[in-house]
PDB file of C-alpha atoms in Angstrom:
ATOM      1  CA  MET A  19      93.097  87.623  48.877  1.00 85.00           C
ATOM      2  CA  ARG A  20      93.365  89.818  45.704  1.00 91.00           C
ATOM      3  CA  ALA A  21      95.370  88.873  42.552  1.00 93.00           C
ATOM      4  CA  GLU A  22      95.919  89.777  39.063  1.00 93.00           C
ATOM      5  CA  VAL A  23      96.530  87.986  35.914  1.00 95.00           C
ATOM      6  CA  GLY A  24     100.170  87.062  35.883  1.00 93.00           C
ATOM      7  CA  ASP A  25     100.554  86.876  39.730  1.00 94.00           C
ATOM      8  CA  ARG A  26     102.056  83.727  41.329  1.00 93.00           C
ATOM      9  CA  ILE A  27     100.312  82.104  44.390  1.00 93.00           C
ATOM     10  CA  VAL A  28     102.677  80.337  46.714  1.00 92.00           C
ATOM     11  CA  ILE A  29     101.373  77.572  49.063  1.00 90.00           C
ATOM     12  CA  LYS A  30     103.243  76.747  51.819  1.00 85.00           C
ATOM     13  CA  GLY A  31     103.994  73.030  52.507  1.00 80.00           C
ATOM     14  CA  HIS A  32     102.308  71.593  55.130  1.00 75.00           C
ATOM     15  CA  ARG A  33     104.798  69.228  56.752  1.00 75.00           C
ATOM     16  CA  ILE A  34     108.493  69.440  57.671  1.00 78.00           C
ATOM     17  CA  GLY A  35     110.532  69.284  54.619  1.00 77.00           C
ATOM     18  CA  GLU A  36     107.770  69.406  52.212  1.00 77.00           C
ATOM     19  CA  PRO A  37     108.561  72.248  49.747  1.00 80.00           C
ATOM     20  CA  ASP A  38     106.423  75.223  48.912  1.00 84.00           C
ATOM     21  CA  ARG A  39     104.266  75.149  45.790  1.00 87.00           C
ATOM     22  CA  ASP A  40     103.655  77.866  43.447  1.00 88.00           C
ATOM     23  CA  CYS A  41     100.952  78.458  40.366  1.00 93.00           C
ATOM     24  CA  GLU A  42     100.481  81.039  37.934  1.00 94.00           C
ATOM     25  CA  VAL A  43      97.267  83.144  37.977  1.00 95.00           C
ATOM     26  CA  LEU A  44      95.811  82.858  34.406  1.00 96.00           C
ATOM     27  CA  GLU A  45      92.240  84.353  34.899  1.00 96.00           C
ATOM     28  CA  VAL A  46      90.422  86.019  37.805  1.00 96.00           C
ATOM     29  CA  ARG A  47      86.994  84.708  38.181  1.00 93.00           C
ATOM     30  CA  GLY A  48      85.759  86.271  41.440  1.00 91.00           C
ATOM     31  CA  PRO A  49      84.842  90.287  41.768  1.00 91.00           C
ATOM     32  CA  ASN A  50      87.618  92.774  42.469  1.00 92.00           C
ATOM     33  CA  GLY A  51      90.399  90.558  42.086  1.00 92.00           C
ATOM     34  CA  GLY A  52      89.024  87.804  44.593  1.00 93.00           C
ATOM     35  CA  PRO A  53      88.856  83.956  44.157  1.00 93.00           C
ATOM     36  CA  PRO A  54      88.379  81.617  42.457  1.00 94.00           C
ATOM     37  CA  TYR A  55      91.434  81.862  40.045  1.00 96.00           C
ATOM     38  CA  VAL A  56      92.288  79.676  37.173  1.00 96.00           C
ATOM     39  CA  VAL A  57      95.959  78.713  37.678  1.00 96.00           C
ATOM     40  CA  ARG A  58      98.727  76.902  35.803  1.00 95.00           C
ATOM     41  CA  TRP A  59     101.072  74.768  37.726  1.00 87.00           C
ATOM     42  CA  GLU A  60     104.516  75.395  36.844  1.00 78.00           C
ATOM     43  CA  GLU A  61     105.889  71.888  36.631  1.00 76.00           C
ATOM     44  CA  ASP A  62     103.499  70.225  34.248  1.00 79.00           C
ATOM     45  CA  GLY A  63     101.316  73.152  32.765  1.00 86.00           C
ATOM     46  CA  HIS A  64      98.096  71.742  34.077  1.00 91.00           C
ATOM     47  CA  GLU A  65      95.285  74.244  34.936  1.00 94.00           C
ATOM     48  CA  ALA A  66      92.756  74.279  37.665  1.00 96.00           C
ATOM     49  CA  LEU A  67      90.455  76.314  39.766  1.00 96.00           C
ATOM     50  CA  PHE A  68      92.050  77.490  42.778  1.00 96.00           C
ATOM     51  CA  PHE A  69      90.449  78.553  46.011  1.00 95.00           C
ATOM     52  CA  PRO A  70      92.911  80.190  48.389  1.00 92.00           C
ATOM     53  CA  GLY A  71      93.062  79.019  52.042  1.00 89.00           C
ATOM     54  CA  SER A  72      95.227  80.237  54.833  1.00 86.00           C
ATOM     55  CA  ASP A  73      98.248  78.594  53.371  1.00 89.00           C
ATOM     56  CA  ALA A  74      98.213  80.450  50.223  1.00 92.00           C
ATOM     57  CA  SER A  75      99.956  83.989  49.609  1.00 92.00           C
ATOM     58  CA  VAL A  76     100.002  86.186  46.581  1.00 92.00           C
ATOM     59  CA  ASP A  77     103.407  87.224  45.056  1.00 88.00           C
ATOM     60  CA  HIS A  78     102.749  90.186  42.689  1.00 84.00           C
ATOM     61  CA  LEU A  79     106.013  90.502  41.581  1.00 68.00           C
ATOM     62  CA  ARG A  80     105.313  89.603  37.809  1.00 58.00           C
ATOM     63  CA  SER A  81     102.494  91.640  37.537  1.00 54.00           C
ATOM     64  CA  THR A  82     104.248  94.621  39.286  1.00 57.00           C
ATOM     65  CA  HIS A  83     107.216  94.233  36.629  1.00 56.00           C
ATOM     66  CA  GLU A  84     104.851  94.030  33.654  1.00 60.00           C
ATOM     67  CA  ARG A  85     102.994  97.302  34.752  1.00 57.00           C
ATOM     68  CA  GLU A  86     106.395  99.052  35.157  1.00 61.00           C
ATOM     69  CA  GLY A  87     107.817  97.719  31.781  1.00 59.00           C
ATOM     70  CA  ALA A  88     104.478  99.146  30.268  1.00 56.00           C
ATOM     71  CA  SER A  89     104.915 102.638  31.614  1.00 54.00           C
TER      72      SER A  89
ATOM     73  CA  MET B   5      84.724  80.448  64.852  1.00 87.00           C
ATOM     74  CA  ARG B   6      83.206  80.226  61.396  1.00 91.00           C
ATOM     75  CA  THR B   7      84.092  76.930  59.579  1.00 91.00           C
ATOM     76  CA  ILE B   8      85.781  78.907  56.797  1.00 90.00           C
ATOM     77  CA  ASP B   9      88.488  80.149  59.537  1.00 89.00           C
ATOM     78  CA  ALA B  10      89.057  76.511  60.192  1.00 87.00           C
ATOM     79  CA  VAL B  11      90.143  75.616  56.793  1.00 88.00           C
ATOM     80  CA  HIS B  12      93.864  75.526  56.752  1.00 83.00           C
ATOM     81  CA  ARG B  13      94.382  74.381  53.011  1.00 87.00           C
ATOM     82  CA  SER B  14      93.628  75.675  49.701  1.00 92.00           C
ATOM     83  CA  GLY B  15      90.918  74.258  47.456  1.00 94.00           C
ATOM     84  CA  VAL B  16      91.436  72.847  44.117  1.00 96.00           C
ATOM     85  CA  GLY B  17      88.823  72.226  41.621  1.00 96.00           C
ATOM     86  CA  LEU B  18      88.475  70.656  38.201  1.00 97.00           C
ATOM     87  CA  GLY B  19      85.847  70.407  35.345  1.00 97.00           C
ATOM     88  CA  PRO B  20      84.200  67.299  35.119  1.00 97.00           C
ATOM     89  CA  GLU B  21      85.324  66.782  31.606  1.00 97.00           C
ATOM     90  CA  ARG B  22      89.064  66.580  32.728  1.00 97.00           C
ATOM     91  CA  THR B  23      90.827  63.128  32.974  1.00 97.00           C
ATOM     92  CA  ILE B  24      91.794  60.999  35.929  1.00 96.00           C
ATOM     93  CA  ARG B  25      95.491  61.600  34.805  1.00 96.00           C
ATOM     94  CA  GLU B  26      95.083  65.161  34.966  1.00 96.00           C
ATOM     95  CA  ALA B  27      93.231  64.873  38.334  1.00 97.00           C
ATOM     96  CA  ALA B  28      96.088  62.909  39.847  1.00 96.00           C
ATOM     97  CA  SER B  29      98.727  65.400  38.207  1.00 94.00           C
ATOM     98  CA  VAL B  30      96.973  68.396  39.569  1.00 95.00           C
ATOM     99  CA  MET B  31      96.660  66.576  43.120  1.00 94.00           C
ATOM    100  CA  GLU B  32     100.299  66.052  43.134  1.00 92.00           C
ATOM    101  CA  GLN B  33     101.150  69.573  41.958  1.00 91.00           C
ATOM    102  CA  ALA B  34      99.024  71.372  44.467  1.00 90.00           C
ATOM    103  CA  GLY B  35      99.835  69.100  47.426  1.00 88.00           C
ATOM    104  CA  VAL B  36      95.943  68.026  48.080  1.00 90.00           C
ATOM    105  CA  GLY B  37      94.095  64.761  48.483  1.00 91.00           C
ATOM    106  CA  SER B  38      91.023  65.805  46.989  1.00 94.00           C
ATOM    107  CA  LEU B  39      89.422  68.034  44.251  1.00 97.00           C
ATOM    108  CA  ALA B  40      86.217  69.677  44.013  1.00 97.00           C
ATOM    109  CA  ILE B  41      84.758  68.755  40.545  1.00 97.00           C
ATOM    110  CA  ILE B  42      82.872  71.982  39.250  1.00 96.00           C
ATOM    111  CA  ASP B  43      80.716  72.341  36.323  1.00 95.00           C
ATOM    112  CA  ASP B  44      79.786  75.768  35.137  1.00 90.00           C
ATOM    113  CA  GLU B  45      80.486  77.170  38.952  1.00 89.00           C
ATOM    114  CA  ARG B  46      78.470  74.460  40.319  1.00 92.00           C
ATOM    115  CA  LEU B  47      79.897  71.925  42.573  1.00 95.00           C
ATOM    116  CA  VAL B  48      78.801  68.514  41.319  1.00 96.00           C
ATOM    117  CA  GLY B  49      81.251  66.024  42.997  1.00 96.00           C
ATOM    118  CA  ILE B  50      84.589  65.442  44.972  1.00 96.00           C
ATOM    119  CA  VAL B  51      87.292  63.185  43.720  1.00 97.00           C
ATOM    120  CA  THR B  52      89.867  62.071  46.315  1.00 95.00           C
ATOM    121  CA  ASP B  53      93.158  60.340  45.723  1.00 95.00           C
ATOM    122  CA  ARG B  54      91.459  57.127  47.139  1.00 94.00           C
ATOM    123  CA  ASP B  55      88.779  57.288  44.540  1.00 96.00           C
ATOM    124  CA  LEU B  56      91.312  57.268  41.844  1.00 97.00           C
ATOM    125  CA  VAL B  57      92.720  54.101  42.957  1.00 96.00           C
ATOM    126  CA  ARG B  58      89.633  52.259  44.208  1.00 95.00           C
ATOM    127  CA  ARG B  59      87.198  53.483  41.363  1.00 96.00           C
ATOM    128  CA  GLY B  60      89.902  54.202  38.700  1.00 95.00           C
ATOM    129  CA  LEU B  61      93.023  52.009  38.859  1.00 94.00           C
ATOM    130  CA  ALA B  62      91.319  49.029  40.521  1.00 95.00           C
ATOM    131  CA  ARG B  63      88.409  48.913  37.767  1.00 96.00           C
ATOM    132  CA  GLY B  64      90.884  49.197  34.946  1.00 96.00           C
ATOM    133  CA  LEU B  65      89.869  52.567  33.862  1.00 96.00           C
ATOM    134  CA  PRO B  66      92.158  54.341  31.347  1.00 97.00           C
ATOM    135  CA  ALA B  67      94.042  57.177  32.600  1.00 96.00           C
ATOM    136  CA  ASP B  68      92.008  59.541  29.932  1.00 96.00           C
ATOM    137  CA  ALA B  69      88.438  58.532  31.419  1.00 97.00           C
ATOM    138  CA  ARG B  70      86.753  61.591  32.653  1.00 97.00           C
ATOM    139  CA  VAL B  71      87.157  62.360  36.131  1.00 97.00           C
ATOM    140  CA  ASP B  72      83.463  62.380  36.833  1.00 96.00           C
ATOM    141  CA  SER B  73      83.329  58.774  36.609  1.00 97.00           C
ATOM    142  CA  VAL B  74      85.190  58.366  39.681  1.00 97.00           C
ATOM    143  CA  MET B  75      83.881  61.160  41.713  1.00 96.00           C
ATOM    144  CA  SER B  76      81.461  61.106  44.772  1.00 94.00           C
ATOM    145  CA  SER B  77      78.184  62.670  44.156  1.00 94.00           C
ATOM    146  CA  PRO B  78      76.107  64.441  45.843  1.00 92.00           C
ATOM    147  CA  VAL B  79      78.383  66.170  47.902  1.00 93.00           C
ATOM    148  CA  LEU B  80      78.148  66.538  51.754  1.00 94.00           C
ATOM    149  CA  THR B  81      78.297  70.634  52.105  1.00 96.00           C
ATOM    150  CA  ILE B  82      78.850  72.992  55.202  1.00 96.00           C
ATOM    151  CA  ASP B  83      78.167  76.612  54.948  1.00 96.00           C
ATOM    152  CA  ALA B  84      81.264  78.773  55.099  1.00 95.00           C
ATOM    153  CA  ASP B  85      79.819  81.169  57.849  1.00 95.00           C
ATOM    154  CA  VAL B  86      78.200  78.678  60.357  1.00 95.00           C
ATOM    155  CA  ASP B  87      80.200  77.675  63.496  1.00 92.00           C
ATOM    156  CA  HIS B  88      82.751  75.018  62.842  1.00 89.00           C
ATOM    157  CA  HIS B  89      81.463  72.903  65.707  1.00 88.00           C
ATOM    158  CA  GLU B  90      78.453  71.993  63.165  1.00 92.00           C
ATOM    159  CA  ALA B  91      81.020  70.237  61.054  1.00 93.00           C
ATOM    160  CA  PHE B  92      81.809  67.908  63.932  1.00 89.00           C
ATOM    161  CA  GLY B  93      78.165  66.683  63.623  1.00 90.00           C
ATOM    162  CA  LEU B  94      78.392  66.140  60.124  1.00 93.00           C
ATOM    163  CA  PHE B  95      81.448  64.046  60.462  1.00 92.00           C
ATOM    164  CA  ARG B  96      79.986  61.964  63.185  1.00 91.00           C
ATOM    165  CA  ARG B  97      76.814  61.193  61.289  1.00 93.00           C
ATOM    166  CA  ASN B  98      78.577  60.459  57.862  1.00 93.00           C
ATOM    167  CA  ALA B  99      81.643  58.334  56.928  1.00 85.00           C
ATOM    168  CA  VAL B 100      83.469  61.134  55.273  1.00 88.00           C
ATOM    169  CA  ARG B 101      86.544  62.592  56.212  1.00 89.00           C
ATOM    170  CA  ARG B 102      86.186  65.891  54.292  1.00 92.00           C
ATOM    171  CA  LEU B 103      83.348  68.501  53.660  1.00 94.00           C
ATOM    172  CA  ALA B 104      82.949  70.791  50.862  1.00 96.00           C
ATOM    173  CA  VAL B 105      82.492  74.287  52.217  1.00 96.00           C
ATOM    174  CA  VAL B 106      80.125  76.479  50.369  1.00 95.00           C
ATOM    175  CA  ARG B 107      78.981  79.880  50.424  1.00 92.00           C
ATOM    176  CA  GLY B 108      75.255  79.975  48.734  1.00 87.00           C
ATOM    177  CA  ASN B 109      76.043  77.585  45.890  1.00 83.00           C
ATOM    178  CA  GLN B 110      79.523  78.293  45.500  1.00 90.00           C
ATOM    179  CA  PHE B 111      82.399  76.095  46.631  1.00 95.00           C
ATOM    180  CA  VAL B 112      84.864  77.967  48.694  1.00 94.00           C
ATOM    181  CA  GLY B 113      87.130  75.488  50.042  1.00 94.00           C
ATOM    182  CA  MET B 114      87.446  72.102  51.694  1.00 94.00           C
ATOM    183  CA  ILE B 115      87.598  71.028  55.382  1.00 93.00           C
ATOM    184  CA  SER B 116      89.094  67.980  56.760  1.00 90.00           C
ATOM    185  CA  ILE B 117      88.887  66.126  60.048  1.00 91.00           C
ATOM    186  CA  ASP B 118      92.628  66.955  60.220  1.00 86.00           C
ATOM    187  CA  ASP B 119      91.890  70.650  60.080  1.00 84.00           C
ATOM    188  CA  LEU B 120      89.373  70.150  62.885  1.00 88.00           C
ATOM    189  CA  LEU B 121      91.830  68.148  64.930  1.00 87.00           C
ATOM    190  CA  VAL B 122      94.375  70.978  65.023  1.00 81.00           C
ATOM    191  CA  TYR B 123      91.855  73.331  66.351  1.00 79.00           C
ATOM    192  CA  LEU B 124      90.752  70.783  69.011  1.00 83.00           C
ATOM    193  CA  ALA B 125      94.347  70.204  69.965  1.00 83.00           C
ATOM    194  CA  CYS B 126      94.722  74.098  70.278  1.00 80.00           C
ATOM    195  CA  ASP B 127      91.544  74.423  72.488  1.00 80.00           C
ATOM    196  CA  LEU B 128      92.714  71.572  74.685  1.00 84.00           C
ATOM    197  CA  THR B 129      96.022  73.149  75.205  1.00 86.00           C
ATOM    198  CA  ASP B 130      94.336  76.330  76.233  1.00 85.00           C
ATOM    199  CA  LEU B 131      92.006  74.588  78.625  1.00 86.00           C
ATOM    200  CA  ALA B 132      94.804  72.535  79.929  1.00 87.00           C
ATOM    201  CA  ARG B 133      97.179  75.664  80.563  1.00 86.00           C
ATOM    202  CA  PRO B 134      95.523  77.080  83.786  1.00 85.00           C
ATOM    203  CA  ILE B 135      95.219  73.436  85.269  1.00 85.00           C
ATOM    204  CA  THR B 136      99.008  72.777  84.365  1.00 84.00           C
ATOM    205  CA  ALA B 137      99.835  76.094  86.098  1.00 81.00           C
ATOM    206  CA  GLU B 138      97.903  75.373  88.992  1.00 81.00           C
ATOM    207  CA  ILE B 139      99.825  71.964  89.483  1.00 81.00           C
ATOM    208  CA  LEU B 140     103.172  73.295  88.906  1.00 81.00           C
ATOM    209  CA  PHE B 141     103.085  76.587  90.585  1.00 78.00           C
ATOM    210  CA  ALA B 142     100.372  75.890  93.205  1.00 72.00           C
ATOM    211  CA  GLN B 143      99.349  79.005  95.069  1.00 65.00           C
ATOM    212  CA  HIS B 144      97.724  78.094  98.642  1.00 61.00           C
ATOM    213  CA  ASP B 145      94.564  80.356  99.143  1.00 65.00           C
ATOM    214  CA  SER B 146      94.811  82.379 102.321  1.00 68.00           C
ATOM    215  CA  PRO B 147      92.145  80.951 104.824  1.00 70.00           C
ATOM    216  CA  VAL B 148      88.573  81.839 104.763  1.00 72.00           C
ATOM    217  CA  PRO B 149      87.979  84.699 107.614  1.00 75.00           C
ATOM    218  CA  ALA B 150      86.202  83.383 110.456  1.00 76.00           C
ATOM    219  CA  THR B 151      82.769  84.920 110.791  1.00 75.00           C
ATOM    220  CA  ALA B 152      80.976  85.455 113.969  1.00 63.00           C
TER     221      ALA B 152
END
């Protein structure tokens, strides 16, 4: 997985009816955009280290928009 | 299959100075039942939702107590790149439901008995498939030719 600051990470629900969860990447600790990531959970603002598994994917939407806005 | 490939769920970590209230909140937000406690990139412990109850609530610890006061340490680990069957032996010999998956000294994820059960069920399904097909769609072999 590769991510940048501002990306969103989406974690798929593991059970039927369980909602997807998402968090914002605040810091990339690994080399070349790799994990771990310091993330902030949307609902309560708590920060944690995140080590993505196969249930996680990166949404680059926000950082893409920011890059387009900067150019 | 490598152990890391059997890890379904993402791992989440906190620093040891964080509070048990924060730990509970992060578990809820991330949808996980355990957290790696990481101090200066070094795995120092694991805390589970059960630890929060048994070592925190049951003993009357305040919500702002440090999370390392309820964590389990040292941590039972498995290398990310060894065959996942090695985890079976670790679970068999130790009374734990989760193992920290590491590469070198770095925490990379958490594997649970549930993760392995999923793969075991898939393996059993694969093994049962030809037998099931044989029972349902039996093909009678032609007789062995007689030899002189």
